[in-house]
PDB file of C-alpha atoms in Angstrom:
ATOM      1  CA  MET A   1    -143.773-138.676   7.055  1.00  0.00           C
ATOM      2  CA  ALA A   2    -143.794-142.126   8.633  1.00  0.00           C
ATOM      3  CA  LYS A   3    -143.508-142.346  12.422  1.00  0.00           C
ATOM      4  CA  VAL A   4    -140.627-144.293  13.915  1.00  0.00           C
ATOM      5  CA  ALA A   5    -141.157-146.009  17.249  1.00  0.00           C
ATOM      6  CA  PHE A   6    -138.837-144.511  19.838  1.00  0.00           C
ATOM      7  CA  SER A   7    -138.283-147.975  21.319  1.00  0.00           C
ATOM      8  CA  LYS A   8    -136.678-149.072  18.036  1.00  0.00           C
ATOM      9  CA  LEU A   9    -133.766-146.697  18.686  1.00  0.00           C
ATOM     10  CA  GLY A  10    -132.602-148.997  21.461  1.00  0.00           C
ATOM     11  CA  PHE A  11    -131.494-146.213  23.773  1.00  0.00           C
ATOM     12  CA  LYS A  12    -130.230-147.124  27.227  1.00  0.00           C
ATOM     13  CA  LEU A  13    -129.524-144.860  30.170  1.00  0.00           C
ATOM     14  CA  ASN A  14    -125.965-143.583  30.190  1.00  0.00           C
ATOM     15  CA  ASN A  15    -124.347-145.395  33.122  1.00  0.00           C
ATOM     16  CA  THR A  16    -120.737-144.818  32.107  1.00  0.00           C
ATOM     17  CA  VAL A  17    -118.241-143.795  34.755  1.00  0.00           C
ATOM     18  CA  SER A  18    -114.787-142.335  34.738  1.00  0.00           C
ATOM     19  CA  GLU A  19    -112.206-142.927  37.403  1.00  0.00           C
ATOM     20  CA  ILE A  20    -109.899-140.759  39.431  1.00  0.00           C
ATOM     21  CA  HIS A  21    -107.257-141.940  41.831  1.00  0.00           C
ATOM     22  CA  CYS A  22    -106.805-140.426  45.251  1.00  0.00           C
ATOM     23  CA  ASN A  23    -104.490-141.795  47.963  1.00  0.00           C
ATOM     24  CA  ASP A  24    -104.222-145.174  46.220  1.00  0.00           C
ATOM     25  CA  LEU A  25    -108.017-145.488  45.993  1.00  0.00           C
ATOM     26  CA  THR A  26    -110.091-145.499  42.827  1.00  0.00           C
ATOM     27  CA  ILE A  27    -113.103-143.209  42.905  1.00  0.00           C
ATOM     28  CA  GLU A  28    -115.794-143.627  40.281  1.00  0.00           C
ATOM     29  CA  VAL A  29    -117.377-140.502  38.826  1.00  0.00           C
ATOM     30  CA  LYS A  30    -120.602-140.761  36.830  1.00  0.00           C
ATOM     31  CA  ASN A  31    -120.536-139.180  33.383  1.00  0.00           C
ATOM     32  CA  TYR A  32    -124.270-138.601  33.438  1.00  0.00           C
ATOM     33  CA  LEU A  33    -126.745-138.149  36.259  1.00  0.00           C
ATOM     34  CA  SER A  34    -130.454-138.699  35.635  1.00  0.00           C
ATOM     35  CA  VAL A  35    -132.506-135.524  35.525  1.00  0.00           C
ATOM     36  CA  ASN A  36    -134.397-136.643  38.633  1.00  0.00           C
ATOM     37  CA  GLU A  37    -131.139-137.018  40.573  1.00  0.00           C
ATOM     38  CA  LYS A  38    -130.003-133.588  39.340  1.00  0.00           C
ATOM     39  CA  LEU A  39    -133.262-131.994  40.466  1.00  0.00           C
ATOM     40  CA  VAL A  40    -133.008-133.622  43.895  1.00  0.00           C
ATOM     41  CA  ALA A  41    -129.417-132.384  44.270  1.00  0.00           C
ATOM     42  CA  ILE A  42    -130.379-128.836  43.245  1.00  0.00           C
ATOM     43  CA  GLY A  43    -133.338-128.903  45.633  1.00  0.00           C
ATOM     44  CA  ASN A  44    -131.084-130.046  48.471  1.00  0.00           C
ATOM     45  CA  VAL A  45    -128.660-127.190  47.794  1.00  0.00           C
ATOM     46  CA  ILE A  46    -131.500-124.663  47.780  1.00  0.00           C
ATOM     47  CA  ASN A  47    -133.138-126.018  50.934  1.00  0.00           C
ATOM     48  CA  ASN A  48    -129.866-126.135  52.879  1.00  0.00           C
ATOM     49  CA  SER A  49    -128.620-122.707  51.748  1.00  0.00           C
ATOM     50  CA  VAL A  50    -131.498-120.463  52.750  1.00  0.00           C
ATOM     51  CA  ASP A  51    -131.241-118.469  55.969  1.00  0.00           C
ATOM     52  CA  ASP A  52    -134.004-117.666  58.452  1.00  0.00           C
ATOM     53  CA  ASN A  53    -135.029-114.563  56.475  1.00  0.00           C
ATOM     54  CA  GLY A  54    -135.418-116.431  53.192  1.00  0.00           C
ATOM     55  CA  TYR A  55    -132.174-115.254  51.632  1.00  0.00           C
ATOM     56  CA  TYR A  56    -129.606-117.516  50.021  1.00  0.00           C
ATOM     57  CA  ASN A  57    -126.160-117.353  51.556  1.00  0.00           C
ATOM     58  CA  GLU A  58    -123.683-117.618  48.656  1.00  0.00           C
ATOM     59  CA  GLY A  59    -121.153-119.368  50.876  1.00  0.00           C
ATOM     60  CA  LYS A  60    -123.687-121.982  51.909  1.00  0.00           C
ATOM     61  CA  VAL A  61    -124.779-122.407  48.298  1.00  0.00           C
ATOM     62  CA  ARG A  62    -121.188-123.214  47.369  1.00  0.00           C
ATOM     63  CA  VAL A  63    -120.638-125.601  50.295  1.00  0.00           C
ATOM     64  CA  TYR A  64    -123.823-127.550  49.669  1.00  0.00           C
ATOM     65  CA  PHE A  65    -123.314-127.529  45.893  1.00  0.00           C
ATOM     66  CA  VAL A  66    -119.909-129.179  46.282  1.00  0.00           C
ATOM     67  CA  LEU A  67    -121.238-131.719  48.785  1.00  0.00           C
ATOM     68  CA  GLU A  68    -124.266-132.602  46.643  1.00  0.00           C
ATOM     69  CA  VAL A  69    -122.184-133.025  43.487  1.00  0.00           C
ATOM     70  CA  ILE A  70    -119.687-135.247  45.301  1.00  0.00           C
ATOM     71  CA  ASP A  71    -122.515-137.285  46.800  1.00  0.00           C
ATOM     72  CA  ALA A  72    -124.501-137.624  43.568  1.00  0.00           C
ATOM     73  CA  TYR A  73    -121.702-138.182  41.057  1.00  0.00           C
ATOM     74  CA  THR A  74    -119.213-140.307  42.996  1.00  0.00           C
ATOM     75  CA  ASN A  75    -119.206-143.601  44.831  1.00  0.00           C
ATOM     76  CA  LEU A  76    -117.905-141.948  48.000  1.00  0.00           C
ATOM     77  CA  SER A  77    -119.879-142.481  51.179  1.00  0.00           C
ATOM     78  CA  PHE A  78    -119.870-140.348  54.295  1.00  0.00           C
ATOM     79  CA  THR A  79    -120.639-141.274  57.878  1.00  0.00           C
ATOM     80  CA  GLU A  80    -123.397-139.500  59.780  1.00  0.00           C
ATOM     81  CA  LYS A  81    -120.726-137.911  61.969  1.00  0.00           C
ATOM     82  CA  GLN A  82    -118.938-136.495  58.905  1.00  0.00           C
ATOM     83  CA  GLN A  83    -122.234-135.131  57.583  1.00  0.00           C
ATOM     84  CA  GLU A  84    -122.937-133.329  60.863  1.00  0.00           C
ATOM     85  CA  ASP A  85    -120.339-130.675  59.976  1.00  0.00           C
ATOM     86  CA  PRO A  86    -120.800-129.780  56.289  1.00  0.00           C
ATOM     87  CA  CYS A  87    -118.243-126.963  56.425  1.00  0.00           C
ATOM     88  CA  LYS A  88    -115.504-129.261  57.724  1.00  0.00           C
ATOM     89  CA  LEU A  89    -116.411-131.881  55.106  1.00  0.00           C
ATOM     90  CA  TYR A  90    -116.289-129.189  52.414  1.00  0.00           C
ATOM     91  CA  ASP A  91    -112.862-128.045  53.644  1.00  0.00           C
ATOM     92  CA  LEU A  92    -111.533-131.603  53.516  1.00  0.00           C
ATOM     93  CA  ILE A  93    -112.892-132.183  49.991  1.00  0.00           C
ATOM     94  CA  VAL A  94    -111.766-128.867  48.528  1.00  0.00           C
ATOM     95  CA  GLY A  95    -108.574-128.443  50.539  1.00  0.00           C
ATOM     96  CA  ASN A  96    -107.193-131.794  49.444  1.00  0.00           C
ATOM     97  CA  GLY A  97    -107.918-131.351  45.728  1.00  0.00           C
ATOM     98  CA  LEU A  98    -110.699-133.919  45.511  1.00  0.00           C
ATOM     99  CA  TRP A  99    -113.250-131.346  44.352  1.00  0.00           C
ATOM    100  CA  ASP A 100    -111.080-130.143  41.468  1.00  0.00           C
ATOM    101  CA  ALA A 101    -110.397-133.717  40.368  1.00  0.00           C
ATOM    102  CA  VAL A 102    -114.097-134.657  40.390  1.00  0.00           C
ATOM    103  CA  TRP A 103    -115.333-131.398  38.829  1.00  0.00           C
ATOM    104  CA  ASP A 104    -112.756-131.600  36.032  1.00  0.00           C
ATOM    105  CA  ILE A 105    -113.893-135.081  34.982  1.00  0.00           C
ATOM    106  CA  ILE A 106    -117.652-134.350  34.913  1.00  0.00           C
ATOM    107  CA  PRO A 107    -118.712-133.527  31.330  1.00  0.00           C
ATOM    108  CA  GLU A 108    -119.301-129.835  30.529  1.00  0.00           C
ATOM    109  CA  GLY A 109    -122.975-130.352  29.669  1.00  0.00           C
ATOM    110  CA  GLU A 110    -123.626-131.810  33.117  1.00  0.00           C
ATOM    111  CA  LYS A 111    -121.823-128.968  34.874  1.00  0.00           C
ATOM    112  CA  GLU A 112    -123.611-126.319  32.833  1.00  0.00           C
ATOM    113  CA  TYR A 113    -127.018-127.869  33.566  1.00  0.00           C
ATOM    114  CA  LEU A 114    -126.375-127.957  37.319  1.00  0.00           C
ATOM    115  CA  GLU A 115    -124.991-124.429  37.562  1.00  0.00           C
ATOM    116  CA  THR A 116    -127.639-122.909  35.300  1.00  0.00           C
ATOM    117  CA  CYS A 117    -130.583-124.610  37.000  1.00  0.00           C
ATOM    118  CA  LEU A 118    -129.332-123.685  40.452  1.00  0.00           C
ATOM    119  CA  ALA A 119    -128.749-120.029  39.566  1.00  0.00           C
ATOM    120  CA  LYS A 120    -132.050-119.673  37.705  1.00  0.00           C
ATOM    121  CA  THR A 121    -134.017-121.372  40.478  1.00  0.00           C
ATOM    122  CA  ILE A 122    -132.614-119.044  43.132  1.00  0.00           C
ATOM    123  CA  LYS A 123    -133.280-116.047  40.865  1.00  0.00           C
ATOM    124  CA  SER A 124    -136.859-117.225  40.310  1.00  0.00           C
ATOM    125  CA  ILE A 125    -137.395-117.491  44.058  1.00  0.00           C
ATOM    126  CA  TYR A 126    -136.125-113.931  44.571  1.00  0.00           C
ATOM    127  CA  ASP A 127    -138.196-112.671  41.639  1.00  0.00           C
ATOM    128  CA  TYR A 128    -141.319-114.221  43.165  1.00  0.00           C
ATOM    129  CA  LYS A 129    -140.602-112.847  46.639  1.00  0.00           C
ATOM    130  CA  ASN A 130    -140.172-109.362  45.177  1.00  0.00           C
ATOM    131  CA  SER A 131    -143.240-109.575  42.948  1.00  0.00           C
ATOM    132  CA  ILE A 132    -146.568-108.141  44.048  1.00  0.00           C
ATOM    133  CA  LEU A 133    -147.930-111.674  44.443  1.00  0.00           C
ATOM    134  CA  GLY A 134    -144.998-112.693  46.635  1.00  0.00           C
ATOM    135  CA  ILE A 135    -145.312-109.556  48.753  1.00  0.00           C
ATOM    136  CA  LEU A 136    -149.059-110.079  49.205  1.00  0.00           C
ATOM    137  CA  ASP A 137    -148.433-113.700  50.137  1.00  0.00           C
ATOM    138  CA  ALA A 138    -145.878-112.632  52.777  1.00  0.00           C
ATOM    139  CA  VAL A 139    -148.245-109.976  54.151  1.00  0.00           C
ATOM    140  CA  SER A 140    -151.056-112.516  54.297  1.00  0.00           C
ATOM    141  CA  LYS A 141    -148.909-114.935  56.277  1.00  0.00           C
ATOM    142  CA  ASP A 142    -147.765-112.176  58.634  1.00  0.00           C
ATOM    143  CA  TYR A 143    -151.371-111.048  59.113  1.00  0.00           C
ATOM    144  CA  GLY A 144    -152.447-114.617  59.919  1.00  0.00           C
ATOM    145  CA  ASN A 145    -149.687-114.865  62.511  1.00  0.00           C
ATOM    146  CA  MET A 146    -150.704-111.517  64.015  1.00  0.00           C
ATOM    147  CA  GLN A 147    -154.301-112.682  64.332  1.00  0.00           C
ATOM    148  CA  LEU A 148    -153.151-115.781  66.176  1.00  0.00           C
ATOM    149  CA  ASP A 149    -150.918-113.701  68.465  1.00  0.00           C
ATOM    150  CA  ALA A 150    -153.748-111.233  69.136  1.00  0.00           C
ATOM    151  CA  SER A 151    -156.084-114.096  70.040  1.00  0.00           C
ATOM    152  CA  ASN A 152    -153.496-115.536  72.427  1.00  0.00           C
ATOM    153  CA  ILE A 153    -153.025-112.137  74.090  1.00  0.00           C
ATOM    154  CA  LYS A 154    -156.777-111.653  74.405  1.00  0.00           C
ATOM    155  CA  ASP A 155    -157.153-115.113  75.943  1.00  0.00           C
ATOM    156  CA  ALA A 156    -154.306-114.415  78.351  1.00  0.00           C
ATOM    157  CA  LEU A 157    -155.939-111.170  79.498  1.00  0.00           C
TER     158      LEU A 157
END
C-alpha cells in the first residue's frame, strides 16, 4: 500500500464560530477548541475545585467548569474584579440564561470530550489516592513533615 503524505490532505485547524445574541450583543462561540486549550481548561477546573483535604467539591467543579467553558469557547472577557468572585460570576452567567445558550451551541463531540475527560481525571485522582501507592505516598509525606516538626521541637527544647 502506497503512503500518502498527510500534508497533501490540506487540513486546517477548525476555527469556525457560531453566534448567539444576548442583550443586543453578538457573542461568538467556537465550534472547536484545540486539545491543548481543552486540557488547560480541564486542569484549571480540577485545580480550582479541590479542597484542603484533596477532595473535589462537586459544586466547585460545576462553577469552575461553567466559567472555564465560557472563557475558552466565547469571546467574552471578564475584569479582574469580576473574576475575584467566581460564584457571583457563575450566578450571573447561569441565572441570565447565557450558559444554556452557549452550551446548546457547542457541538456534542466537544461537550462529551470535556465532560468525559473531567470526570475520568477526577476518578483517576481518587483511584490513585486510594491505591496502596497513593496511601504510601501520603504516609511518606506525613512522616517527612513529622520529622521536621520533631526536629523543630527538639531545637526549641
